CSV table of C-alpha atoms in Angstrom, one decimal:
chain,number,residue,atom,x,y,z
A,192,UNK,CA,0.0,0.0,0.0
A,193,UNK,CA,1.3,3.2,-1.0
A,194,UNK,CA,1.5,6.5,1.5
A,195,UNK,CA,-1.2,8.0,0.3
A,196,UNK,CA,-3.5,5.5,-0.2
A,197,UNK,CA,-2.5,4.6,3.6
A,198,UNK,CA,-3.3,8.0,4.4
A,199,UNK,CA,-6.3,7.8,3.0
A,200,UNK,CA,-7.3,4.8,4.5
A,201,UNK,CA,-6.3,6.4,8.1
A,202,UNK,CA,-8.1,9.5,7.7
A,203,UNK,CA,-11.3,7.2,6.5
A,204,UNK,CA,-11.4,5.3,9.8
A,205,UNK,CA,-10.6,8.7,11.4
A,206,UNK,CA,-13.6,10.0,9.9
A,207,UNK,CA,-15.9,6.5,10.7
A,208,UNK,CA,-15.2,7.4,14.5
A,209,UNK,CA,-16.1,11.3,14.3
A,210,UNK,CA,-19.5,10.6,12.5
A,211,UNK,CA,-19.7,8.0,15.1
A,212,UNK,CA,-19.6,10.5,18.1
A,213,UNK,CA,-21.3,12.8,16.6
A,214,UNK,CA,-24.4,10.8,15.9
A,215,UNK,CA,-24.5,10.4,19.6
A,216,UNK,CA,-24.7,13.7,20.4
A,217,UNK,CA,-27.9,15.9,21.4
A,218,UNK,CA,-29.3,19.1,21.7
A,219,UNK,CA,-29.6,20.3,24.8
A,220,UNK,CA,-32.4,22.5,24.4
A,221,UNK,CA,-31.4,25.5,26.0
A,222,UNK,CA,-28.3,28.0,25.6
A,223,UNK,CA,-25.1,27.3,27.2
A,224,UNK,CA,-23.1,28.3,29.6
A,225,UNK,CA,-19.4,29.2,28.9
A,226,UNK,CA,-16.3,30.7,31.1
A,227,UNK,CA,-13.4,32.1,29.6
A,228,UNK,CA,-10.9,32.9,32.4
A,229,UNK,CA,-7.3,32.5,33.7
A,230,UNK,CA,-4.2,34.9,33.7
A,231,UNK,CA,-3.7,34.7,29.8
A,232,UNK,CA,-5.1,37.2,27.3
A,233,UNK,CA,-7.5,36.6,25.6
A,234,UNK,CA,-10.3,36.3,27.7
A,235,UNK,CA,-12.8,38.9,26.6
A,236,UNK,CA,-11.8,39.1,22.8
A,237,UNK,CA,-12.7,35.0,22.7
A,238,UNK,CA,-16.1,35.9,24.3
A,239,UNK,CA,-16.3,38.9,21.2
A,240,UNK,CA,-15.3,36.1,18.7
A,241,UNK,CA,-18.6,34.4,20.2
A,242,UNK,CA,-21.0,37.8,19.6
A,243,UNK,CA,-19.5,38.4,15.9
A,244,UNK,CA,-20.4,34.2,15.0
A,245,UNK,CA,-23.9,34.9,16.9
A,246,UNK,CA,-24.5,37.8,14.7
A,247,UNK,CA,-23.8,36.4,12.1
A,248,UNK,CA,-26.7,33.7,12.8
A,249,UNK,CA,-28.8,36.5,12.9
A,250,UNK,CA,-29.1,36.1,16.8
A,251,UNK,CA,-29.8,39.2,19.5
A,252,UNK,CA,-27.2,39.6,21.5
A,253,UNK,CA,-26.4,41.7,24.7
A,254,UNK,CA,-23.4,42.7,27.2
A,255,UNK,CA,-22.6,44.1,29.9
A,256,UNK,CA,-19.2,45.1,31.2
A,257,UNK,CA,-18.6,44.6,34.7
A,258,UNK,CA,-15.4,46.5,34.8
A,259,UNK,CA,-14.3,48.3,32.0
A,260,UNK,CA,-16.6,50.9,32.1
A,261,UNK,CA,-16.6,53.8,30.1
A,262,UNK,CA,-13.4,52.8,28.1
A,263,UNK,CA,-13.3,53.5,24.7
A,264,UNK,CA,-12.5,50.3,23.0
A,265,UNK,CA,-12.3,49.2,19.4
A,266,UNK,CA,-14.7,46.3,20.2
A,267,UNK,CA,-17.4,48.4,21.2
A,268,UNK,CA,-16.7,50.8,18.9
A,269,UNK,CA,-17.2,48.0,16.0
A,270,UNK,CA,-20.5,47.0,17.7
A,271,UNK,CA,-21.8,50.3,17.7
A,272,UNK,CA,-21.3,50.7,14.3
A,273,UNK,CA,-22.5,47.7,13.0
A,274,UNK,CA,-25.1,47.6,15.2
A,275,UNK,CA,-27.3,44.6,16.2
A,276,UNK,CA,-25.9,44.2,20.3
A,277,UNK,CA,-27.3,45.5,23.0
A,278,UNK,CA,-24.6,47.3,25.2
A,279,UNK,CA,-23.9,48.0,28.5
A,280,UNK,CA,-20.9,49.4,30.4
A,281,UNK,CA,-22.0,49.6,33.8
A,282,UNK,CA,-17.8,49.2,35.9
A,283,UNK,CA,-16.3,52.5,36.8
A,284,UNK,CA,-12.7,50.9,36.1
A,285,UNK,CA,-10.7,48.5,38.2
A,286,UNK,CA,-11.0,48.7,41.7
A,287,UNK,CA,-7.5,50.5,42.4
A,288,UNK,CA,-9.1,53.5,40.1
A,289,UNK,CA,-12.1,54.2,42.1
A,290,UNK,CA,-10.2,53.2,45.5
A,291,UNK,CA,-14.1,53.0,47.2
A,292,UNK,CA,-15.8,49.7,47.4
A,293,UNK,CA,-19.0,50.4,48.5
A,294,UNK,CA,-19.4,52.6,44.9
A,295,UNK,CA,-18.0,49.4,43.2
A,296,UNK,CA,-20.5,46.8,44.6
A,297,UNK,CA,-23.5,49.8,43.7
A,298,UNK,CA,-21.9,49.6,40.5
A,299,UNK,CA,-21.2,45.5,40.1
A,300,UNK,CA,-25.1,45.7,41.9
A,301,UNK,CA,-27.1,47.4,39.1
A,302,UNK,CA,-24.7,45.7,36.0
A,303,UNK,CA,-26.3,42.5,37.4
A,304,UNK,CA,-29.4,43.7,37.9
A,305,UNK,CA,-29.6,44.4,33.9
A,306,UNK,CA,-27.7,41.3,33.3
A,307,UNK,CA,-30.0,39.5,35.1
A,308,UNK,CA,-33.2,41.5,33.3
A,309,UNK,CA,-31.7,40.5,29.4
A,310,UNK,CA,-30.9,36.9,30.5
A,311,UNK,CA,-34.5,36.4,31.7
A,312,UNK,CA,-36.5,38.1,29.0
A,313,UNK,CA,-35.9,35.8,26.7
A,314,UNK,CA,-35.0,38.5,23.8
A,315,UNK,CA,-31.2,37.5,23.7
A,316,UNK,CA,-29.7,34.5,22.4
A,317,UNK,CA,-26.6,35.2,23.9
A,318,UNK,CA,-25.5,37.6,26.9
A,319,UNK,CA,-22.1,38.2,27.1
A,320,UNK,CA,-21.2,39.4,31.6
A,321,UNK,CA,-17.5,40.7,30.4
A,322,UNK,CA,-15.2,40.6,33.4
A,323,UNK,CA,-18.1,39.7,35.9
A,324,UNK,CA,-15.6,36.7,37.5
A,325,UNK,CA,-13.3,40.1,38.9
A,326,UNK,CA,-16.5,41.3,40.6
A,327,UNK,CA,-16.9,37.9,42.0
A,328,UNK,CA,-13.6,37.6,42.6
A,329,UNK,CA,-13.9,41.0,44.6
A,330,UNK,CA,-17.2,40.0,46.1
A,331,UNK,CA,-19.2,42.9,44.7
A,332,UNK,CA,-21.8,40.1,43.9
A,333,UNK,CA,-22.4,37.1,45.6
A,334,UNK,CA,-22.0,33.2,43.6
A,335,UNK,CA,-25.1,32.4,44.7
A,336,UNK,CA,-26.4,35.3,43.1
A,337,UNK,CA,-24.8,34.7,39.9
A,338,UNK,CA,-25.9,31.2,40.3
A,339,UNK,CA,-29.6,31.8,40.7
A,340,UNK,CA,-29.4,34.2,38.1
A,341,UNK,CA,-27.8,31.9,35.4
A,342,UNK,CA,-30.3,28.8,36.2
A,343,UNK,CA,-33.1,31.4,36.2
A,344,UNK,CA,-32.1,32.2,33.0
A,345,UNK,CA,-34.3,32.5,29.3
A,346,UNK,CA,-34.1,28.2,28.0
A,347,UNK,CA,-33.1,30.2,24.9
A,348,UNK,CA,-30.2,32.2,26.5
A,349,UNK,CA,-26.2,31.4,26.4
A,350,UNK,CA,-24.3,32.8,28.6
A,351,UNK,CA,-20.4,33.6,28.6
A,352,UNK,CA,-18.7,35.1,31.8
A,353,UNK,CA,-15.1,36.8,31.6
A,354,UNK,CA,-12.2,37.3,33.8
A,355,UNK,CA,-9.6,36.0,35.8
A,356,UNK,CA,-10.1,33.7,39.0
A,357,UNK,CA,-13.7,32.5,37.7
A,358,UNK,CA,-15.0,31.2,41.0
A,359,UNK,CA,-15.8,26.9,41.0
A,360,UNK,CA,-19.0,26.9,42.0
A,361,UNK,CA,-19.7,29.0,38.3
A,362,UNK,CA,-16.9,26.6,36.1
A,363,UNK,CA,-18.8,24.2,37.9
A,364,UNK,CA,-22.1,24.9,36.6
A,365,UNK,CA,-20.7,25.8,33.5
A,366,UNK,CA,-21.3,23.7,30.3
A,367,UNK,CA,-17.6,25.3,29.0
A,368,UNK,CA,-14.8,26.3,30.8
A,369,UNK,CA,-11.7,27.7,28.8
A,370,UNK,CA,-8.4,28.9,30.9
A,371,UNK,CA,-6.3,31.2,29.2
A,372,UNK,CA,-3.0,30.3,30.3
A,373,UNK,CA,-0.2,33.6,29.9
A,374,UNK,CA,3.0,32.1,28.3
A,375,UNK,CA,4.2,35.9,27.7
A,376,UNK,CA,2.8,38.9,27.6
A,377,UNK,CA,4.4,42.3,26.0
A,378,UNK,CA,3.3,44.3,29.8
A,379,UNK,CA,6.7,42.3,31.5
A,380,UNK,CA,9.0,43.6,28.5
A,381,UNK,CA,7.6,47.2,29.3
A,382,UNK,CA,5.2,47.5,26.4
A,383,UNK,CA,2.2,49.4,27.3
A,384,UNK,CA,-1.5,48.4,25.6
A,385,UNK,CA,-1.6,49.3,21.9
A,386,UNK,CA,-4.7,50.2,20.5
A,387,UNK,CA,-6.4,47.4,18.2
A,388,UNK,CA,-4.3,44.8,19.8
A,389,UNK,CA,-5.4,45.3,23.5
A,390,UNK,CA,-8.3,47.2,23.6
């Protein structure tokens, strides 16, 4: 048998086995949960990879930021433009910028409480909590919260939270759970965040 036609033959049986799984798989019936965290990059602009593939489904989509507040980035900019995603930055910047935690959890507080609104009304297919695990992380909001919230949830609703140090309990529930790991990172050579790359 020559190499190709044994590479054929391989990538048949590899193929027999895929169909296989996959005609075992099912529908679940209701959106999914997914977690992008860890101290790699990444985190957020995976979860924006998610909203561009959804649009382009024709699906309603939402977010709200947790965090980033009233930054300008080149995601929402694109969004805004394009149109079709419901926004909503409701962080006033990291918690060493506004140095008062009882304003952070008021604002974590009332990003949930819209979260929580779009992933019950059953008008979104996909709500996107960017850099909600650093407001758990912080406990401005509660798990069990976040929990009830997420179960609570529109059958037709996925779900994808962002940030470092996602908590168990929520990778737990989760249907997803992707950890970016950092292997380098242009901050430790001195580089500062360059527009289009970073934000």
């Amino acid at each position: 048998m020559s190499d190709a036609e044994s590479h054929k033959q391989k990538m048949q049986e590899v193929q027999a086995r895929q169909r296989a799984k996959v005609s075992e798989l099912r529908d679940p019936g209701r959106g999914l949960v997914l977690v992008h965290t860890g101290k790699g990059k990444g985190k957020s602009s995976a979860a924006f990879g998610v909203v561009i593939r959804a649009l382009g489904w024709k699906q309603n989509v939402g977010v709200v930021q947790f965090i980033k507040g009233k930054w300008i980035t080149g995601e929402r900019r694109f969004f805004e433009e394009v149109g079709g995603v419901t926004w909503h930055s409701m962080g006033e910047g990291f918690t060493w910028d506004t140095q008062d935690r009882d304003r952070d959890i008021a604002a974590a507080t009332a990003a949930f409480a819209k979260a929580r609104e779009m992933m019950e009304s059953g008008a979104f297919d996909l709500v996107v909590l960017d850099e909600i695990n650093i407001a758990l992380r912080y406990e401005y909001l509660s798990v069990e919260t976040v929990l009830e919230a997420l179960k609570a949830r529109s059958e037709r609703t996925a779900v994808i939270l962002t940030g470092r140090d996602a908590k168990p309990e929520i990778c737990e529930y989760a249907d997803l759970v992707t950890e970016m790991e950092q292997v380098k990172h242009p901050f430790q050579a001195g580089i500062k965040a360059q527009r289009g790359v970073d934000f």
